[in-house]
mmCIF file of C-alpha atoms in Angstrom:
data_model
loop_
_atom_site.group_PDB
_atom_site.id
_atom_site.type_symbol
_atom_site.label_atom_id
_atom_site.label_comp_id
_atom_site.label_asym_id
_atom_site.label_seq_id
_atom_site.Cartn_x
_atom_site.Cartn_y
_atom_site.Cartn_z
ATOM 1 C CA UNK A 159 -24.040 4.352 57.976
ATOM 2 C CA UNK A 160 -20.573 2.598 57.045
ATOM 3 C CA UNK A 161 -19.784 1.585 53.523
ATOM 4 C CA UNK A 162 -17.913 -1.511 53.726
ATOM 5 C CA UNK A 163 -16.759 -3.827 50.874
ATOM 6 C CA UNK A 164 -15.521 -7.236 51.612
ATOM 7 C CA UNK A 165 -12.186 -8.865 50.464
ATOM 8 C CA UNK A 166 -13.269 -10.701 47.080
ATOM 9 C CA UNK A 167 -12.757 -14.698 46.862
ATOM 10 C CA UNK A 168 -11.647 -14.383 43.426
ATOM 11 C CA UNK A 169 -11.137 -11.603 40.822
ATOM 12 C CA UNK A 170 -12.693 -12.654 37.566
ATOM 13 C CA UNK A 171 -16.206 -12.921 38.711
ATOM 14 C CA UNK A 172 -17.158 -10.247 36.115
ATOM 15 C CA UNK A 173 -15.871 -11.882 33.452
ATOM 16 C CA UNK A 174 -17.838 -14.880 33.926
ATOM 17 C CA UNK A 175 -20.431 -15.453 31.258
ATOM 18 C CA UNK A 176 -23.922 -15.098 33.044
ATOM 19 C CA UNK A 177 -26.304 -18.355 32.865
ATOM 20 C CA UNK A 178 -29.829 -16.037 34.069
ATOM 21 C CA UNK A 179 -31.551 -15.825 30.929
ATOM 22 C CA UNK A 180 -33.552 -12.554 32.106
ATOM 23 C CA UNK A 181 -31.347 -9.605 32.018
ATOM 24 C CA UNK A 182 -32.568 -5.507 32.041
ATOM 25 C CA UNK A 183 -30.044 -2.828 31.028
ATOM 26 C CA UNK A 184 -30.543 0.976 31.684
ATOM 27 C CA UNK A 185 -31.239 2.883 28.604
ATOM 28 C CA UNK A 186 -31.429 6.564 29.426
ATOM 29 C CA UNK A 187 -31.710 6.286 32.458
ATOM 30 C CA UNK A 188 -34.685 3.474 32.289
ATOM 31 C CA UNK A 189 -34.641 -0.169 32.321
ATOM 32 C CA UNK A 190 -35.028 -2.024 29.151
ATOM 33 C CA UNK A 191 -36.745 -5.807 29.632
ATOM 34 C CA UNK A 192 -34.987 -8.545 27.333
ATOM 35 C CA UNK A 193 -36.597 -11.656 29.062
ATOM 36 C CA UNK A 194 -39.661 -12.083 31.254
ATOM 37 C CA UNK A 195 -37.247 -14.556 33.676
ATOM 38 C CA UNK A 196 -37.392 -12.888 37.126
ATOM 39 C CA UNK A 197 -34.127 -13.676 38.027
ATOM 40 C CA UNK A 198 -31.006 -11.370 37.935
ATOM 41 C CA UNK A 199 -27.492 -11.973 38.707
ATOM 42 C CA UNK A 200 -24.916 -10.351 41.683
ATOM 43 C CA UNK A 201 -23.227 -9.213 38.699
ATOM 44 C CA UNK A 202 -25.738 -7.459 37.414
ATOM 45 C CA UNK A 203 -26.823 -6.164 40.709
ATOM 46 C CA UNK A 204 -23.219 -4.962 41.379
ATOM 47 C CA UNK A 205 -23.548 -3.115 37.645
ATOM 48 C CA UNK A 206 -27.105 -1.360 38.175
ATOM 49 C CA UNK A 207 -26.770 0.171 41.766
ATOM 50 C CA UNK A 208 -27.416 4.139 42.095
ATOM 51 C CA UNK A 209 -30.079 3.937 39.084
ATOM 52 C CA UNK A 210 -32.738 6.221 40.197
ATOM 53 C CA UNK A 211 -35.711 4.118 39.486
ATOM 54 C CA UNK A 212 -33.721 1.126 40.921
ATOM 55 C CA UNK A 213 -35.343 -0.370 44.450
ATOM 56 C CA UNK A 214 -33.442 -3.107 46.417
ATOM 57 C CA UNK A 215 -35.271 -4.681 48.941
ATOM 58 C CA UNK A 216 -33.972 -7.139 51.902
ATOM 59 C CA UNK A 217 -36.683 -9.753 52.764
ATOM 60 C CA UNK A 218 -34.565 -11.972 55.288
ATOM 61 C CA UNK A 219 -36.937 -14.058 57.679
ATOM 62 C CA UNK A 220 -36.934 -17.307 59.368
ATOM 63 C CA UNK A 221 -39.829 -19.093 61.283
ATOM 64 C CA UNK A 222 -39.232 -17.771 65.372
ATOM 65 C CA UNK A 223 -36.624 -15.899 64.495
ATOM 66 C CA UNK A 224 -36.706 -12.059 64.263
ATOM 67 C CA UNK A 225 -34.301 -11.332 61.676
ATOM 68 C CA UNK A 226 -34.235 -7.761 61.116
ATOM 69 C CA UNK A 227 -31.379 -6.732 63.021
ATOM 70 C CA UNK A 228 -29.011 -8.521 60.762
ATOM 71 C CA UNK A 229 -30.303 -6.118 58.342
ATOM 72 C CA UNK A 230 -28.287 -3.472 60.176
ATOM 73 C CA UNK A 231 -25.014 -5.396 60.220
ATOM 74 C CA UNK A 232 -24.914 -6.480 56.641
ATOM 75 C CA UNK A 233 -26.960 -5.155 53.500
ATOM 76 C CA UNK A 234 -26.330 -4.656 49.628
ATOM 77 C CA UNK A 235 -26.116 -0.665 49.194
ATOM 78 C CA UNK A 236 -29.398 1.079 49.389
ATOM 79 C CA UNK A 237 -31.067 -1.673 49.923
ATOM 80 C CA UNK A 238 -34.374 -1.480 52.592
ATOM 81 C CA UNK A 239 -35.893 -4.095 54.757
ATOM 82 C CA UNK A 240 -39.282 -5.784 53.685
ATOM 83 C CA UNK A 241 -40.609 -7.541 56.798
ATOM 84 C CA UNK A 242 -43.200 -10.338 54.765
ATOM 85 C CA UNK A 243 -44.353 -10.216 59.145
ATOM 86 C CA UNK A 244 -45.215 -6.881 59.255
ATOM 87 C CA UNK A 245 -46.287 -6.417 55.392
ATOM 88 C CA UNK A 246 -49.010 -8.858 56.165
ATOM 89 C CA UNK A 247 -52.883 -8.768 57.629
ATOM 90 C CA UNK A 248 -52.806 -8.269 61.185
ATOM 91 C CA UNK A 249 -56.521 -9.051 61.416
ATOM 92 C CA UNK A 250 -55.930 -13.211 61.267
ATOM 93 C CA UNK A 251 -53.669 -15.560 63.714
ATOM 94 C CA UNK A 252 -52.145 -16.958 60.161
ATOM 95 C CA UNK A 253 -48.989 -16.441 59.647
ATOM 96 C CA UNK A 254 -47.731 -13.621 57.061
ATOM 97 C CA UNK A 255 -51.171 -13.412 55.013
ATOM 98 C CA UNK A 256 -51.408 -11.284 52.180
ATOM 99 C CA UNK A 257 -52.570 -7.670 53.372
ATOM 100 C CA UNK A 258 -55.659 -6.112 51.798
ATOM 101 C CA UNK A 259 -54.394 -3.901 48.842
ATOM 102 C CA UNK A 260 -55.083 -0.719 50.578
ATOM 103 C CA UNK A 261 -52.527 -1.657 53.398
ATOM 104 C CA UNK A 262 -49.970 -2.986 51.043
ATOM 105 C CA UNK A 263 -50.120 0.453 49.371
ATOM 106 C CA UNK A 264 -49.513 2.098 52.668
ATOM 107 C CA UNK A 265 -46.513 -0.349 53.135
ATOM 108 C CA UNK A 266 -45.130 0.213 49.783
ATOM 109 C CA UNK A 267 -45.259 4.315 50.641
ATOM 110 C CA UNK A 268 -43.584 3.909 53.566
ATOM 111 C CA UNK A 269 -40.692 1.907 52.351
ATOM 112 C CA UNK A 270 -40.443 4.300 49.293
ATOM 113 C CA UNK A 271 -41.369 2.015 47.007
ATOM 114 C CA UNK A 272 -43.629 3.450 43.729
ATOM 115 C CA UNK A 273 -45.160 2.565 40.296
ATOM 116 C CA UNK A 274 -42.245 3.160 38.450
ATOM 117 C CA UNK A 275 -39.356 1.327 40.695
ATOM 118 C CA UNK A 276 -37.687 -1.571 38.625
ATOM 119 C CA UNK A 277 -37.381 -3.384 42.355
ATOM 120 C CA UNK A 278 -35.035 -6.889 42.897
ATOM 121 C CA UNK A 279 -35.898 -8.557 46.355
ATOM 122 C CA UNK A 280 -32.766 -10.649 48.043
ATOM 123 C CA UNK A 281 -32.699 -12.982 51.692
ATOM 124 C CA UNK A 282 -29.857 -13.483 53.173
ATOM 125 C CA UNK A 283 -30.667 -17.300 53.778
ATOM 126 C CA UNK A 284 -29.685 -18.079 50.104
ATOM 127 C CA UNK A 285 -32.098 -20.090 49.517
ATOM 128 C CA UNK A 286 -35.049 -17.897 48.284
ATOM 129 C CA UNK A 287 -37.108 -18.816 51.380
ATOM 130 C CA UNK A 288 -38.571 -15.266 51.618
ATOM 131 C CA UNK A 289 -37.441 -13.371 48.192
ATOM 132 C CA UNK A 290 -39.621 -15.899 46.633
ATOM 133 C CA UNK A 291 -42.516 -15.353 49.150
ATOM 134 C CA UNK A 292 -41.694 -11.140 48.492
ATOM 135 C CA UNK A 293 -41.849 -11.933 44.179
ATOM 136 C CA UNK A 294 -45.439 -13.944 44.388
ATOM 137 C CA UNK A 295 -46.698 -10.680 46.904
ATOM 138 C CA UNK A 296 -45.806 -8.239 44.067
ATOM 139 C CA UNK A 297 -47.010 -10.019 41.381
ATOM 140 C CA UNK A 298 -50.571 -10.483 43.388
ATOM 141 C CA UNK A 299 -50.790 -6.510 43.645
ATOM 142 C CA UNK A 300 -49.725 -5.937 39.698
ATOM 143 C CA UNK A 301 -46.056 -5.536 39.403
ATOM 144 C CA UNK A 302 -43.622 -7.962 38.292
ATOM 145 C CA UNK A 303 -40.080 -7.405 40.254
ATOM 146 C CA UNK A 304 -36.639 -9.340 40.562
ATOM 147 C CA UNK A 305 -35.304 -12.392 42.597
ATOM 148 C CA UNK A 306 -31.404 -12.024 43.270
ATOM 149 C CA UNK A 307 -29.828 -15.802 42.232
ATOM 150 C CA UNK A 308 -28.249 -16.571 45.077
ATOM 151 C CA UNK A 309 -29.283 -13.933 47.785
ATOM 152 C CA UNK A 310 -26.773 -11.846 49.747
ATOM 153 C CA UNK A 311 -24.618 -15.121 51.019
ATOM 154 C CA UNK A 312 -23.467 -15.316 47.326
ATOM 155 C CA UNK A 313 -22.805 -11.174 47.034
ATOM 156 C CA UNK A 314 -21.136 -11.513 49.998
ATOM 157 C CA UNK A 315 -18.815 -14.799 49.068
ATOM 158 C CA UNK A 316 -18.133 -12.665 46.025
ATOM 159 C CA UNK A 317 -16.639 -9.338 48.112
ATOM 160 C CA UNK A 318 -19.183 -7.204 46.985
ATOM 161 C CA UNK A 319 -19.840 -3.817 49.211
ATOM 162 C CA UNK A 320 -22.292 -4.326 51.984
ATOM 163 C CA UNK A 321 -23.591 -1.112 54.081
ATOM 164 C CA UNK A 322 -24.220 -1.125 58.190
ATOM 165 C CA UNK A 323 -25.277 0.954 60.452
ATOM 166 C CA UNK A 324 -28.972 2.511 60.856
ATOM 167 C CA UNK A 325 -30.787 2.883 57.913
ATOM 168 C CA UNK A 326 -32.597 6.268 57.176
ATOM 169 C CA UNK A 327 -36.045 6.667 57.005
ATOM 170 C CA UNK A 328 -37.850 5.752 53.565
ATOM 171 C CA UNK A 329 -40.971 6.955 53.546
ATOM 172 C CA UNK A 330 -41.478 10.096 50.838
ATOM 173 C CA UNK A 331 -44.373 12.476 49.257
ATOM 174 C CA UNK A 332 -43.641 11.206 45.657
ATOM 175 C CA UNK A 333 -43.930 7.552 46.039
ATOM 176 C CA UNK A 334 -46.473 6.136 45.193
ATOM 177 C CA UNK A 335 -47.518 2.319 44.313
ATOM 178 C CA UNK A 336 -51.076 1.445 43.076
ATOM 179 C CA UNK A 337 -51.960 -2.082 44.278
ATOM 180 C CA UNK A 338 -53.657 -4.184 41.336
ATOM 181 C CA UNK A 339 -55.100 -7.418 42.795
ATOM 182 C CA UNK A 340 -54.614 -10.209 40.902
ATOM 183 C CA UNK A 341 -56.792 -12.876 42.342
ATOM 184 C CA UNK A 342 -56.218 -15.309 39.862
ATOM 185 C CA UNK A 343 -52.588 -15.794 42.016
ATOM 186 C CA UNK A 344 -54.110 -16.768 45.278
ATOM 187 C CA UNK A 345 -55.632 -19.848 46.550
ATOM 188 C CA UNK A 346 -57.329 -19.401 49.565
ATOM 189 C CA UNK A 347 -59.485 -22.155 51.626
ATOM 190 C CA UNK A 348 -62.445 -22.566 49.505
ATOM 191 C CA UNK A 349 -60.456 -22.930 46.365
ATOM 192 C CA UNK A 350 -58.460 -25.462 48.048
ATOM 193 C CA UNK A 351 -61.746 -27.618 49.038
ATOM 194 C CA UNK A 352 -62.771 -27.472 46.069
ATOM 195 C CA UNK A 353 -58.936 -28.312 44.013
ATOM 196 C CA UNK A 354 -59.043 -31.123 46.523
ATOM 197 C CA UNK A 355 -62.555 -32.441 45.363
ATOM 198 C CA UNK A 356 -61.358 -31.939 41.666
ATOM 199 C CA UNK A 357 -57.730 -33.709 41.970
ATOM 200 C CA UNK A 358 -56.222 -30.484 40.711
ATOM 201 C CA UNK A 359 -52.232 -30.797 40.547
ATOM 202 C CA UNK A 360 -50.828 -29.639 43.785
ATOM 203 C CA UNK A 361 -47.417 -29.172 45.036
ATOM 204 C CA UNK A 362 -46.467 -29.261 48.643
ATOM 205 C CA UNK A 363 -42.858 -27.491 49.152
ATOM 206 C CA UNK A 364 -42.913 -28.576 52.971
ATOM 207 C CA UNK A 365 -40.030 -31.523 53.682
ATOM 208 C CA UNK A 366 -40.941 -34.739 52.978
ATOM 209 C CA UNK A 367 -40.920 -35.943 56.733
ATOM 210 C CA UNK A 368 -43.677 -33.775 57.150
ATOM 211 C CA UNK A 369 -45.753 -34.109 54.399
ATOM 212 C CA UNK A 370 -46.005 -37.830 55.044
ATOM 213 C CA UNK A 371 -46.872 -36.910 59.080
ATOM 214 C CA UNK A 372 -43.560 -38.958 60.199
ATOM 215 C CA UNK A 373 -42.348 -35.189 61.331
ATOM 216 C CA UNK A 374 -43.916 -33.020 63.419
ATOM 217 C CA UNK A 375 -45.059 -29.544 62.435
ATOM 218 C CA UNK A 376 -43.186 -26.341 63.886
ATOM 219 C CA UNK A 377 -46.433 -24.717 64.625
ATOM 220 C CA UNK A 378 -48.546 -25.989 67.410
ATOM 221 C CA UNK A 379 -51.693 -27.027 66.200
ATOM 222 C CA UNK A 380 -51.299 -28.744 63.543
ATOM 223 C CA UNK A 381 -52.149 -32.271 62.509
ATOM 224 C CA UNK A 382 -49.393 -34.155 60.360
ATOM 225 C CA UNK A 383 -49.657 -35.450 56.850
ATOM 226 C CA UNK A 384 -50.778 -33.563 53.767
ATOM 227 C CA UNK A 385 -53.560 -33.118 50.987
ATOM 228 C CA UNK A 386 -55.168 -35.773 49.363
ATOM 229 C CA UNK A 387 -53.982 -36.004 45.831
ATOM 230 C CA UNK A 388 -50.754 -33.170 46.449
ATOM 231 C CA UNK A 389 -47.159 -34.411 45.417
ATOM 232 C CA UNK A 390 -44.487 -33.643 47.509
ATOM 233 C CA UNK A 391 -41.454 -31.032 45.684
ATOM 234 C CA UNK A 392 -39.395 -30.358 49.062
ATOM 235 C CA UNK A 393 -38.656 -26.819 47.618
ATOM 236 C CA UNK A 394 -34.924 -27.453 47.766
ATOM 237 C CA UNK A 395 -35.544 -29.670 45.155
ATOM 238 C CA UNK A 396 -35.115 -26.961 42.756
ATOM 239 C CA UNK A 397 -32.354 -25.276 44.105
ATOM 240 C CA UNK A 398 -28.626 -26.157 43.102
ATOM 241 C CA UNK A 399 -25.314 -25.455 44.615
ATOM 242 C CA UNK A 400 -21.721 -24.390 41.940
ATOM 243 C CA UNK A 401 -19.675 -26.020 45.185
ATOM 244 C CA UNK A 402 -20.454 -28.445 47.716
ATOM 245 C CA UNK A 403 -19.366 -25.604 50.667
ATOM 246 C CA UNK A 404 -21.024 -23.298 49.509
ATOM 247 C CA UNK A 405 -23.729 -21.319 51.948
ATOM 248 C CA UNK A 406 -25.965 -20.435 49.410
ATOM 249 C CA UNK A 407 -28.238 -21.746 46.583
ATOM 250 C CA UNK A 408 -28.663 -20.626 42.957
ATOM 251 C CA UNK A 409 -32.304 -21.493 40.809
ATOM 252 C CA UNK A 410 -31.752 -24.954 39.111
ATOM 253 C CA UNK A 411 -31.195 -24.748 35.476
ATOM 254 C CA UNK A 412 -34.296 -24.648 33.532
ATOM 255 C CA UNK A 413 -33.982 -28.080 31.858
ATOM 256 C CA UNK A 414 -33.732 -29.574 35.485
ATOM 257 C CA UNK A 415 -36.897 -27.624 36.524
ATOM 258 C CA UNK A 416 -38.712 -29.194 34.228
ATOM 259 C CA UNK A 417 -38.096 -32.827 34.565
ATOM 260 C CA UNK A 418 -38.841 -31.970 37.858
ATOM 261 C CA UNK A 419 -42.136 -30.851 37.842
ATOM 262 C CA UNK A 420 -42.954 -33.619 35.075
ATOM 263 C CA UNK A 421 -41.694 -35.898 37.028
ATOM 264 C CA UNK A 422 -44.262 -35.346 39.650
ATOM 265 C CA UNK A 423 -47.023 -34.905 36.995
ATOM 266 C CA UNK A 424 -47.229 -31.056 37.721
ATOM 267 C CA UNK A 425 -47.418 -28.998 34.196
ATOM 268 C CA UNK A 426 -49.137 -26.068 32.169
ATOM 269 C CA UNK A 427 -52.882 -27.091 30.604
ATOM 270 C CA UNK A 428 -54.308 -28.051 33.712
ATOM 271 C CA UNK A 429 -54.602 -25.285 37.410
ATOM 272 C CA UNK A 430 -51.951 -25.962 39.764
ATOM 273 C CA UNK A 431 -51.535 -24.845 43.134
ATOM 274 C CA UNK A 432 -48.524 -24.429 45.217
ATOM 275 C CA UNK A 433 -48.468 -24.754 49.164
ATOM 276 C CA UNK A 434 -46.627 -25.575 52.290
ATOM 277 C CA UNK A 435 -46.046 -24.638 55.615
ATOM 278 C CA UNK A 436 -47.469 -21.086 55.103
ATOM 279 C CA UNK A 437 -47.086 -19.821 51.841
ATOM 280 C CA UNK A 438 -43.313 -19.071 51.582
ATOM 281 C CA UNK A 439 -41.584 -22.129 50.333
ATOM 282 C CA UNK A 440 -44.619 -22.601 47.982
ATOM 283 C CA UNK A 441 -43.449 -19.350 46.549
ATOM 284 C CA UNK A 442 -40.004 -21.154 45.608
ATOM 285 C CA UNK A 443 -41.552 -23.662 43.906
ATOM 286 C CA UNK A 444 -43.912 -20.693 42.309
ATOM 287 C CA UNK A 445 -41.175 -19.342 41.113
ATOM 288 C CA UNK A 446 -39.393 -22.004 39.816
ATOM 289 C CA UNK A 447 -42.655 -23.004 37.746
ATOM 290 C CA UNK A 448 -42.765 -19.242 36.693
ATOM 291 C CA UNK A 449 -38.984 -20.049 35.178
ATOM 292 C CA UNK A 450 -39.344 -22.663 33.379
ATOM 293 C CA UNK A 451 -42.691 -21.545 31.522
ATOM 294 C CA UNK A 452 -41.850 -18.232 30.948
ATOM 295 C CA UNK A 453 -44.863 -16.804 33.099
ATOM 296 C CA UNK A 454 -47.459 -18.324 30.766
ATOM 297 C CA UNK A 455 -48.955 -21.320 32.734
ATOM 298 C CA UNK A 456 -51.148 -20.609 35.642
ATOM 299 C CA UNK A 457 -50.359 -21.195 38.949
ATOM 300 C CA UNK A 458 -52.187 -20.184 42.387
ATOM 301 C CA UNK A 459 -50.103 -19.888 45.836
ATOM 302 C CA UNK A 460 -52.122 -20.972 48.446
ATOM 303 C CA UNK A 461 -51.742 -18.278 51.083
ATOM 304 C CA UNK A 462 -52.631 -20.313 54.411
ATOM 305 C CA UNK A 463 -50.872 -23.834 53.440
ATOM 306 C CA UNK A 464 -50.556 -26.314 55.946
ATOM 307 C CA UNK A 465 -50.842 -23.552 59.122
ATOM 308 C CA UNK A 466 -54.367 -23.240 57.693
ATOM 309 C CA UNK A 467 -55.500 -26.511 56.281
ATOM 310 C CA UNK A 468 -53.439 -28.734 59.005
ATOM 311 C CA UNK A 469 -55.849 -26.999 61.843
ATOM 312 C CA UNK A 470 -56.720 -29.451 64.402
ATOM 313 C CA UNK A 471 -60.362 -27.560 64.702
ATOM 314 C CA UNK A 472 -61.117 -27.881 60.684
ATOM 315 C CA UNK A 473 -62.641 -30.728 59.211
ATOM 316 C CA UNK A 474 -60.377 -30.690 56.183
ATOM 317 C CA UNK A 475 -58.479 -34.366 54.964
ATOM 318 C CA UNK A 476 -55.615 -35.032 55.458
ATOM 319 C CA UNK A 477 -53.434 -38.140 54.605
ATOM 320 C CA UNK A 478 -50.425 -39.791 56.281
ATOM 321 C CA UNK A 479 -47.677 -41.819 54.498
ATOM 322 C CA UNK A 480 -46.807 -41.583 51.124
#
């Protein structure tokens, strides 16, 4: 394994006052909560590495694409790879599904990953397209974890270390993670019929081309359009860039996240339930939501999206235009 670190694009990076308003600092060796924001900085990040409860995991993925051998070129230091492919259930033909808790526990072992890791999840897209997906998975099985702002595209930019080379195996006797299903998180087909029926708010994170049908879906199958009564939040919506060239993406600021959402009449006191293509980008725009009301306002994922609902064989509606 080489230990590399990359020339830095500017030297007072650290010095920089930090606009996350979640931040955890060791204390004895442990991890002391100050805000229930799941975001952390690169800074922060940078500062933490080589805690012993500390877990860094690298959740890169993109639709056709297998991306896991960028994971030996470039990763953040002790980081290990979290395919949201291969942590998924095998048994259906939908995409990435949420595995039964059993197997995620059998995941989590081998990947090293137990109750007591204080874990932060990056992609190297930079634009949360599978950290998010990663957060929403952990919070369904009981454990609240970390999104890194700006993914490794933005550690990178800022010359932080990156290993390469093979990565060791993971797997050990003493961890152990006990899977807590939350189904309160997870919308699955039914509950969708039924949100549809009762006009509950729903988000669709897919681009706007395709929610109105003018675009065709990347999945064979599928019809075009969306659900009746859903608003369309393209999930870069709620993503911002510091600099026009930039590769990556940083969380909007709060205040923008929530004219936003109450823009599109989406907001706490009533269910709401995220989707899209097949539960990934909805994640964003879960997480996002999470943000701006500090955790407290419900809000279901809906696990199949579109690849489910957007079946040519179901008889589910579906509406074109806007």
């Amino acid at each position: 394994m080489q230990h590399t670190r990359l020339l830095p694009s500017f030297q007072s990076f650290r010095n920089q006052t930090c606009r996350l308003a979640f931040q955890f600092r060791p204390r004895n060796g442990r991890f002391v909560h100050t805000n229930m924001n799941p975001l952390v900085s690169t800074a922060w990040l940078a500062e933490q590495l080589g805690q012993p409860n500390l877990k860094v995991l690298d959740a890169t993925w993109a639709l056709g694409k297998n991306l896991q051998p960028e994971f030996s070129i470039a990763r953040i230091p002790g980081a290990v790879y979290f395919g949201i492919d291969a942590v998924a259930d095998r048994t259906t033909s939908l995409p990435h599904m949420l595995p039964t808790p059993a197997d995620f526990e059998q995941h989590m072992h081998r990947l090293g990953v137990s109750d007591g890791n204080e874990i932060v999840v990056y992609d190297r897209s930079g634009q949360f397209v599978a950290s998010a997906r990663v957060w929403w998975t952990f919070r369904v099985f009981g454990k609240d974890i970390r999104v890194l702002d700006g993914g490794l595209a933005k550690w990178i930019k800022e010359g932080r270390a990156v290993d390469s080379g093979p990565v060791p195996e993971q797997a050990s006797s003493n961890a152990k993670f006990t899977a807590r299903f939350r189904p309160e998180l997870v919308a699955d087909l039914p509950y969708m019929r039924r949100a549809v029926e009762a006009k509950t708010q729903i988000a669709d994170a897919r681009p706007r081309g395709r929610f109105i049908g003018a675009d065709p879906e990347p999945r064979a199958g599928l019809r075009g359009g969306h659900m009746p009564n859903s608003s369309s939040i393209p999930f870069g919506t709620v993503l911002a860039k510091s600099h026009p060239e930039d590769t990556f993406s940083t969380i909007a600021p709060s205040e923008d996240l929530a004219a936003i959402f109450a823009h599109r009449q989406i907001g706490p006191g009533a269910d709401v339930a995220f989707t899209c293509g097949s539960g990934v980008t909805a994640s964003v725009l879960a997480l996002a939501y999470h943000i701006v009301h500090d955790g407290k306002a419900p809000y279901r994922v809906y696990d199949g999206s579109w690849s489910e609902w957007g079946q040519e064989s179901l008889d589910t509606p579906v509406v074109k235009g806007e």
